Amino acid sequence: MAKIIAIANQKGGVGKTTTAVNLAASLAAAEMRTLLVDMDPQANACTGVGIDKTVLKSTIYHVLLGEADLADAIIPTDLELLQVAPSNTDLIGAEIELVSAFSRETKLKVSLDGVRSDYDFIVIDCPPSLGLLTVNALTAADSVLVPLQCEFFAMEGLSQLMTTIHIIQQQINPKLQIHGILLTMFDGRNNLSHQVSEEVRKHFNGKVFQTVIPRNVRLSEAPSHGLPVLLYDVSSKGAVAYLDLAREIIGLGG
């Protein structure tokens, strides 16, 4: 039975999609059957694994609206054990179209329940907002992983995300846990990166992953080639870091 991890932060530019794509790919490389669910209308996770989002027949949009089964929307990738439930800009309309739907916040959960036994891990890439799509992801998830960039305003807005998580725990998904905070865009030559890391580890004691994701050119280049970084340059610091993160997550029992 798959462990479902939502990758969430309403702040853009924190390495959320980079983390979703490369964590999913690293889990698959570690021989874990993995499904990557793209819940972002920008569909950057699809691009990151080489999927052409302009030619898709069924997407997560059709699944949420009950127009397609999730199993029919899932497509393979270059990694044998990694599959993707894709997205495209149609998903923008889902938030509006689901407003009046019965049990609108559980649409993704119900869909994932039908395929959960086929995977070891399901990784959900959330949009950079706290709207209905993110609520669906957090309702379906066992845990949430929060990427946090090692920059000056790193913790700005984090309290809003924690409040949303707490509300979902209280009202919809009491089993939801904070899997951990992942420090991203770490520059070891920069004092600020070290200061942010220390502050976050002190503030969220025991909730921060040991693995830190560095600033890495290869990591930035990989999406333009439609590849996770481990297929683009497996020896790069970015690839090594995400493989370490996958091992850390597997070691934590999911």
Short mmCIF file of the C-alpha atoms (twelve columns), coordinates in Angstrom:
data_MODEL
# 
_entry.id   MODEL 
# 
loop_
_atom_site.group_PDB 
_atom_site.id 
_atom_site.type_symbol 
_atom_site.label_atom_id 
_atom_site.label_alt_id 
_atom_site.label_comp_id 
_atom_site.label_asym_id 
_atom_site.label_seq_id 
_atom_site.Cartn_x 
_atom_site.Cartn_y 
_atom_site.Cartn_z 
_atom_site.pdbx_PDB_model_num 
ATOM 1   C CA . MET A 1   0.000   0.000  0.000   1 
ATOM 2   C CA . ALA A 2   1.534   3.269  -1.136  1 
ATOM 3   C CA . LYS A 3   2.680   6.028  1.182   1 
ATOM 4   C CA . ILE A 4   1.278   9.287  -0.181  1 
ATOM 5   C CA . ILE A 5   3.485   12.377 0.165   1 
ATOM 6   C CA . ALA A 6   2.267   15.856 -0.831  1 
ATOM 7   C CA . ILE A 7   4.982   18.366 -1.745  1 
ATOM 8   C CA . ALA A 8   3.512   21.706 -0.670  1 
ATOM 9   C CA . ASN A 9   4.444   25.331 -0.148  1 
ATOM 10  C CA . GLN A 10  2.201   28.176 -1.275  1 
ATOM 11  C CA . LYS A 11  5.301   30.236 -1.993  1 
ATOM 12  C CA . GLY A 12  6.606   29.897 -5.543  1 
ATOM 13  C CA . GLY A 13  10.239  29.375 -6.463  1 
ATOM 14  C CA . VAL A 14  11.193  27.209 -3.491  1 
ATOM 15  C CA . GLY A 15  12.066  24.043 -5.422  1 
ATOM 16  C CA . LYS A 16  8.690   22.373 -4.997  1 
ATOM 17  C CA . THR A 17  8.315   20.857 -8.463  1 
ATOM 18  C CA . THR A 18  12.047  20.138 -8.646  1 
ATOM 19  C CA . THR A 19  11.633  18.177 -5.424  1 
ATOM 20  C CA . ALA A 20  8.496   16.353 -6.563  1 
ATOM 21  C CA . VAL A 21  10.089  15.254 -9.861  1 
ATOM 22  C CA . ASN A 22  13.487  14.300 -8.487  1 
ATOM 23  C CA . LEU A 23  12.247  12.650 -5.305  1 
ATOM 24  C CA . ALA A 24  9.803   10.554 -7.344  1 
ATOM 25  C CA . ALA A 25  12.543  9.620  -9.819  1 
ATOM 26  C CA . SER A 26  14.971  8.773  -7.004  1 
ATOM 27  C CA . LEU A 27  12.397  6.571  -5.273  1 
ATOM 28  C CA . ALA A 28  11.826  4.766  -8.581  1 
ATOM 29  C CA . ALA A 29  15.592  4.348  -9.010  1 
ATOM 30  C CA . ALA A 30  15.619  2.773  -5.543  1 
ATOM 31  C CA . GLU A 31  13.222  0.137  -6.938  1 
ATOM 32  C CA . MET A 32  10.119  1.644  -5.387  1 
ATOM 33  C CA . ARG A 33  7.001   1.609  -7.594  1 
ATOM 34  C CA . THR A 34  6.246   5.320  -7.743  1 
ATOM 35  C CA . LEU A 35  3.429   7.494  -9.073  1 
ATOM 36  C CA . LEU A 36  3.989   11.231 -9.569  1 
ATOM 37  C CA . VAL A 37  0.700   13.175 -9.492  1 
ATOM 38  C CA . ASP A 38  0.854   16.615 -11.105 1 
ATOM 39  C CA . MET A 39  -1.727  18.800 -9.337  1 
ATOM 40  C CA . ASP A 40  -0.305  22.079 -10.680 1 
ATOM 41  C CA . PRO A 41  -2.019  23.648 -13.744 1 
ATOM 42  C CA . GLN A 42  1.418   24.816 -14.925 1 
ATOM 43  C CA . ALA A 43  2.230   21.103 -15.369 1 
ATOM 44  C CA . ASN A 44  5.949   21.648 -14.827 1 
ATOM 45  C CA . ALA A 45  6.274   18.202 -13.261 1 
ATOM 46  C CA . CYS A 46  5.134   16.719 -16.590 1 
ATOM 47  C CA . THR A 47  7.730   18.758 -18.452 1 
ATOM 48  C CA . GLY A 48  10.365  17.631 -15.956 1 
ATOM 49  C CA . VAL A 49  9.883   13.982 -16.933 1 
ATOM 50  C CA . GLY A 50  9.562   14.598 -20.673 1 
ATOM 51  C CA . ILE A 51  5.792   14.500 -21.099 1 
ATOM 52  C CA . ASP A 52  4.248   16.729 -23.781 1 
ATOM 53  C CA . LYS A 53  1.332   18.294 -21.920 1 
ATOM 54  C CA . THR A 54  -0.240  19.609 -25.159 1 
ATOM 55  C CA . VAL A 55  -1.230  16.174 -26.512 1 
ATOM 56  C CA . LEU A 56  -2.786  14.567 -23.449 1 
ATOM 57  C CA . LYS A 57  -6.200  12.934 -23.778 1 
ATOM 58  C CA . SER A 58  -6.881  12.362 -20.090 1 
ATOM 59  C CA . THR A 59  -5.379  14.357 -17.243 1 
ATOM 60  C CA . ILE A 60  -5.873  14.794 -13.516 1 
ATOM 61  C CA . TYR A 61  -8.467  17.460 -14.452 1 
ATOM 62  C CA . HIS A 62  -10.707 14.831 -16.053 1 
ATOM 63  C CA . VAL A 63  -10.138 12.519 -13.087 1 
ATOM 64  C CA . LEU A 64  -11.169 15.150 -10.499 1 
ATOM 65  C CA . LEU A 65  -14.324 15.957 -12.474 1 
ATOM 66  C CA . GLY A 66  -15.248 12.278 -12.759 1 
ATOM 67  C CA . GLU A 67  -14.791 12.233 -16.530 1 
ATOM 68  C CA . ALA A 68  -11.972 9.644  -16.497 1 
ATOM 69  C CA . ASP A 69  -10.584 6.938  -14.233 1 
ATOM 70  C CA . LEU A 70  -7.166  7.654  -12.777 1 
ATOM 71  C CA . ALA A 71  -5.822  4.359  -14.140 1 
ATOM 72  C CA . ASP A 72  -6.650  5.528  -17.676 1 
ATOM 73  C CA . ALA A 73  -4.836  8.854  -17.231 1 
ATOM 74  C CA . ILE A 74  -1.558  7.409  -15.897 1 
ATOM 75  C CA . ILE A 75  1.339   7.314  -18.368 1 
ATOM 76  C CA . PRO A 76  4.863   5.800  -18.227 1 
ATOM 77  C CA . THR A 77  8.219   7.618  -18.147 1 
ATOM 78  C CA . ASP A 78  11.804  6.757  -19.085 1 
ATOM 79  C CA . LEU A 79  12.220  5.235  -15.616 1 
ATOM 80  C CA . GLU A 80  10.660  1.785  -15.496 1 
ATOM 81  C CA . LEU A 81  9.145   2.161  -12.016 1 
ATOM 82  C CA . LEU A 82  8.007   5.787  -12.365 1 
ATOM 83  C CA . GLN A 83  4.582   6.667  -13.761 1 
ATOM 84  C CA . VAL A 84  2.803   10.025 -13.951 1 
ATOM 85  C CA . ALA A 85  -0.766  11.252 -13.565 1 
ATOM 86  C CA . PRO A 86  -0.376  14.332 -15.794 1 
ATOM 87  C CA . SER A 87  -1.797  17.830 -15.741 1 
ATOM 88  C CA . ASN A 88  -2.227  20.769 -18.099 1 
ATOM 89  C CA . THR A 89  -3.790  24.229 -18.039 1 
ATOM 90  C CA . ASP A 90  -7.312  22.714 -18.035 1 
ATOM 91  C CA . LEU A 91  -6.741  22.169 -14.323 1 
ATOM 92  C CA . ILE A 92  -7.145  25.916 -13.724 1 
ATOM 93  C CA . GLY A 93  -10.874 25.422 -14.231 1 
ATOM 94  C CA . ALA A 94  -11.143 22.579 -11.733 1 
ATOM 95  C CA . GLU A 95  -11.106 24.886 -8.687  1 
ATOM 96  C CA . ILE A 96  -14.161 26.721 -10.046 1 
ATOM 97  C CA . GLU A 97  -15.978 23.660 -11.391 1 
ATOM 98  C CA . LEU A 98  -15.567 21.738 -8.130  1 
ATOM 99  C CA . VAL A 99  -16.847 24.547 -5.876  1 
ATOM 100 C CA . SER A 100 -20.391 23.192 -5.815  1 
ATOM 101 C CA . ALA A 101 -19.408 19.501 -6.007  1 
ATOM 102 C CA . PHE A 102 -20.309 17.110 -3.199  1 
ATOM 103 C CA . SER A 103 -17.242 16.162 -1.073  1 
ATOM 104 C CA . ARG A 104 -15.128 18.338 -3.351  1 
ATOM 105 C CA . GLU A 105 -12.047 18.127 -1.112  1 
ATOM 106 C CA . THR A 106 -11.912 14.301 -1.321  1 
ATOM 107 C CA . LYS A 107 -11.972 13.889 -5.119  1 
ATOM 108 C CA . LEU A 108 -8.259  13.101 -5.381  1 
ATOM 109 C CA . LYS A 109 -8.297  10.806 -2.338  1 
ATOM 110 C CA . VAL A 110 -11.097 8.695  -3.780  1 
ATOM 111 C CA . SER A 111 -9.266  8.429  -7.113  1 
ATOM 112 C CA . LEU A 112 -5.958  7.473  -5.504  1 
ATOM 113 C CA . ASP A 113 -7.640  4.829  -3.344  1 
ATOM 114 C CA . GLY A 114 -8.318  2.900  -6.556  1 
ATOM 115 C CA . VAL A 115 -4.624  2.613  -7.515  1 
ATOM 116 C CA . ARG A 116 -2.899  2.860  -4.137  1 
ATOM 117 C CA . SER A 117 -2.115  -0.844 -3.920  1 
ATOM 118 C CA . ASP A 118 -0.198  -0.650 -7.232  1 
ATOM 119 C CA . TYR A 119 2.557   1.578  -5.813  1 
ATOM 120 C CA . ASP A 120 5.013   1.915  -2.944  1 
ATOM 121 C CA . PHE A 121 5.009   5.724  -3.060  1 
ATOM 122 C CA . ILE A 122 2.711   8.366  -4.505  1 
ATOM 123 C CA . VAL A 123 4.248   11.866 -4.722  1 
ATOM 124 C CA . ILE A 124 1.892   14.811 -5.309  1 
ATOM 125 C CA . ASP A 125 3.188   18.090 -6.724  1 
ATOM 126 C CA . CYS A 126 0.897   20.829 -5.374  1 
ATOM 127 C CA . PRO A 127 0.324   24.249 -6.961  1 
ATOM 128 C CA . PRO A 128 1.872   27.327 -5.292  1 
ATOM 129 C CA . SER A 129 -1.361  28.249 -3.501  1 
ATOM 130 C CA . LEU A 130 -3.581  26.988 -0.693  1 
ATOM 131 C CA . GLY A 131 -6.696  26.575 -2.843  1 
ATOM 132 C CA . LEU A 132 -8.901  23.572 -3.487  1 
ATOM 133 C CA . LEU A 133 -6.262  21.652 -5.471  1 
ATOM 134 C CA . THR A 134 -3.802  21.790 -2.571  1 
ATOM 135 C CA . VAL A 135 -6.585  20.933 -0.109  1 
ATOM 136 C CA . ASN A 136 -7.367  17.855 -2.240  1 
ATOM 137 C CA . ALA A 137 -3.708  16.838 -2.143  1 
ATOM 138 C CA . LEU A 138 -3.431  17.282 1.639   1 
ATOM 139 C CA . THR A 139 -6.690  15.390 2.160   1 
ATOM 140 C CA . ALA A 140 -5.356  12.465 0.131   1 
ATOM 141 C CA . ALA A 141 -1.862  12.463 1.650   1 
ATOM 142 C CA . ASP A 142 -0.388  10.595 4.588   1 
ATOM 143 C CA . SER A 143 2.212   13.314 5.015   1 
ATOM 144 C CA . VAL A 144 3.366   16.652 3.650   1 
ATOM 145 C CA . LEU A 145 6.934   17.534 2.714   1 
ATOM 146 C CA . VAL A 146 7.662   21.274 2.745   1 
ATOM 147 C CA . PRO A 147 10.532  22.576 0.583   1 
ATOM 148 C CA . LEU A 148 12.073  25.703 2.090   1 
ATOM 149 C CA . GLN A 149 14.673  27.764 0.279   1 
ATOM 150 C CA . CYS A 150 17.746  28.915 2.177   1 
ATOM 151 C CA . GLU A 151 17.103  32.611 1.602   1 
ATOM 152 C CA . PHE A 152 16.252  35.665 3.678   1 
ATOM 153 C CA . PHE A 153 12.445  35.381 3.510   1 
ATOM 154 C CA . ALA A 154 12.486  31.589 3.857   1 
ATOM 155 C CA . MET A 155 10.022  31.304 6.742   1 
ATOM 156 C CA . GLU A 156 7.691   34.023 5.479   1 
ATOM 157 C CA . GLY A 157 4.297   32.486 4.793   1 
ATOM 158 C CA . LEU A 158 5.207   29.185 6.425   1 
ATOM 159 C CA . SER A 159 2.827   29.845 9.330   1 
ATOM 160 C CA . GLN A 160 -0.051  30.141 6.830   1 
ATOM 161 C CA . LEU A 161 0.786   26.714 5.402   1 
ATOM 162 C CA . MET A 162 1.028   25.222 8.903   1 
ATOM 163 C CA . THR A 163 -2.389  26.715 9.749   1 
ATOM 164 C CA . THR A 164 -3.885  25.112 6.633   1 
ATOM 165 C CA . ILE A 165 -2.329  21.761 7.525   1 
ATOM 166 C CA . HIS A 166 -3.710  22.046 11.066  1 
ATOM 167 C CA . ILE A 167 -7.236  22.798 9.780   1 
ATOM 168 C CA . ILE A 168 -7.127  19.769 7.468   1 
ATOM 169 C CA . GLN A 169 -5.867  17.607 10.336  1 
ATOM 170 C CA . GLN A 170 -8.737  18.836 12.516  1 
ATOM 171 C CA . GLN A 171 -11.558 18.671 9.977   1 
ATOM 172 C CA . ILE A 172 -10.774 16.285 7.130   1 
ATOM 173 C CA . ASN A 173 -7.610  14.196 7.430   1 
ATOM 174 C CA . PRO A 174 -6.585  13.521 11.060  1 
ATOM 175 C CA . LYS A 175 -3.822  11.133 9.892   1 
ATOM 176 C CA . LEU A 176 -1.957  13.858 7.979   1 
ATOM 177 C CA . GLN A 177 1.561   14.377 9.338   1 
ATOM 178 C CA . ILE A 178 4.335   16.823 8.568   1 
ATOM 179 C CA . HIS A 179 6.865   14.491 6.993   1 
ATOM 180 C CA . GLY A 180 9.559   17.102 7.210   1 
ATOM 181 C CA . ILE A 181 10.970  20.387 5.993   1 
ATOM 182 C CA . LEU A 182 13.484  20.127 3.174   1 
ATOM 183 C CA . LEU A 183 16.099  22.850 2.877   1 
ATOM 184 C CA . THR A 184 16.623  23.731 -0.800  1 
ATOM 185 C CA . MET A 185 18.899  26.052 -2.815  1 
ATOM 186 C CA . PHE A 186 21.610  25.744 -0.180  1 
ATOM 187 C CA . ASP A 187 24.849  27.543 -1.046  1 
ATOM 188 C CA . GLY A 188 27.645  26.370 1.233   1 
ATOM 189 C CA . ARG A 189 29.746  29.452 0.385   1 
ATOM 190 C CA . ASN A 190 27.003  31.759 1.614   1 
ATOM 191 C CA . ASN A 191 26.764  32.614 5.324   1 
ATOM 192 C CA . LEU A 192 23.053  33.337 4.942   1 
ATOM 193 C CA . SER A 193 22.377  29.747 3.830   1 
ATOM 194 C CA . HIS A 194 24.044  28.458 6.990   1 
ATOM 195 C CA . GLN A 195 22.148  30.959 9.165   1 
ATOM 196 C CA . VAL A 196 18.780  30.016 7.637   1 
ATOM 197 C CA . SER A 197 19.573  26.319 8.046   1 
ATOM 198 C CA . GLU A 198 20.432  26.792 11.733  1 
ATOM 199 C CA . GLU A 199 17.335  28.898 12.370  1 
ATOM 200 C CA . VAL A 200 14.969  26.453 10.682  1 
ATOM 201 C CA . ARG A 201 16.485  23.439 12.475  1 
ATOM 202 C CA . LYS A 202 16.162  25.246 15.799  1 
ATOM 203 C CA . HIS A 203 12.584  26.393 15.139  1 
ATOM 204 C CA . PHE A 204 11.365  23.042 13.754  1 
ATOM 205 C CA . ASN A 205 13.401  20.738 15.945  1 
ATOM 206 C CA . GLY A 206 13.310  17.162 14.658  1 
ATOM 207 C CA . LYS A 207 11.172  18.069 11.630  1 
ATOM 208 C CA . VAL A 208 13.948  19.001 9.194   1 
ATOM 209 C CA . PHE A 209 15.498  16.433 6.847   1 
ATOM 210 C CA . GLN A 210 19.210  15.795 7.259   1 
ATOM 211 C CA . THR A 211 19.539  15.913 3.477   1 
ATOM 212 C CA . VAL A 212 20.005  19.423 2.082   1 
ATOM 213 C CA . ILE A 213 19.456  20.246 -1.595  1 
ATOM 214 C CA . PRO A 214 22.269  22.452 -2.954  1 
ATOM 215 C CA . ARG A 215 22.133  25.124 -5.608  1 
ATOM 216 C CA . ASN A 216 23.240  23.137 -8.642  1 
ATOM 217 C CA . VAL A 217 23.462  24.045 -12.322 1 
ATOM 218 C CA . ARG A 218 22.694  20.483 -13.460 1 
ATOM 219 C CA . LEU A 219 19.550  20.490 -11.337 1 
ATOM 220 C CA . SER A 220 18.422  23.691 -13.068 1 
ATOM 221 C CA . GLU A 221 19.288  22.420 -16.557 1 
ATOM 222 C CA . ALA A 222 17.633  18.988 -16.324 1 
ATOM 223 C CA . PRO A 223 13.963  20.099 -16.823 1 
ATOM 224 C CA . SER A 224 14.774  21.784 -20.140 1 
ATOM 225 C CA . HIS A 225 15.888  18.348 -21.373 1 
ATOM 226 C CA . GLY A 226 12.727  16.678 -20.034 1 
ATOM 227 C CA . LEU A 227 14.732  14.578 -17.606 1 
ATOM 228 C CA . PRO A 228 14.997  14.122 -13.845 1 
ATOM 229 C CA . VAL A 229 18.497  15.096 -12.790 1 
ATOM 230 C CA . LEU A 230 19.583  11.501 -12.128 1 
ATOM 231 C CA . LEU A 231 18.991  10.711 -15.818 1 
ATOM 232 C CA . TYR A 232 20.607  13.975 -16.920 1 
ATOM 233 C CA . ASP A 233 23.748  13.783 -14.760 1 
ATOM 234 C CA . VAL A 234 23.692  11.111 -12.071 1 
ATOM 235 C CA . SER A 235 27.032  12.243 -10.626 1 
ATOM 236 C CA . SER A 236 25.915  15.862 -10.084 1 
ATOM 237 C CA . LYS A 237 25.482  17.224 -6.572  1 
ATOM 238 C CA . GLY A 238 21.760  17.682 -7.212  1 
ATOM 239 C CA . ALA A 239 21.253  14.050 -8.241  1 
ATOM 240 C CA . VAL A 240 23.256  12.776 -5.268  1 
ATOM 241 C CA . ALA A 241 21.228  14.959 -2.876  1 
ATOM 242 C CA . TYR A 242 17.847  13.692 -4.118  1 
ATOM 243 C CA . LEU A 243 19.037  10.083 -4.024  1 
ATOM 244 C CA . ASP A 244 20.084  10.746 -0.417  1 
ATOM 245 C CA . LEU A 245 16.628  12.216 0.303   1 
ATOM 246 C CA . ALA A 246 14.941  9.136  -1.145  1 
ATOM 247 C CA . ARG A 247 17.097  6.891  1.042   1 
ATOM 248 C CA . GLU A 248 16.277  9.034  4.075   1 
ATOM 249 C CA . ILE A 249 12.539  8.787  3.369   1 
ATOM 250 C CA . ILE A 250 12.674  5.029  2.766   1 
ATOM 251 C CA . GLY A 251 14.721  4.674  5.953   1 
ATOM 252 C CA . LEU A 252 12.090  6.600  7.897   1 
ATOM 253 C CA . GLY A 253 9.554   3.994  6.826   1 
ATOM 254 C CA . GLY A 254 7.978   6.317  4.266   1 
# 
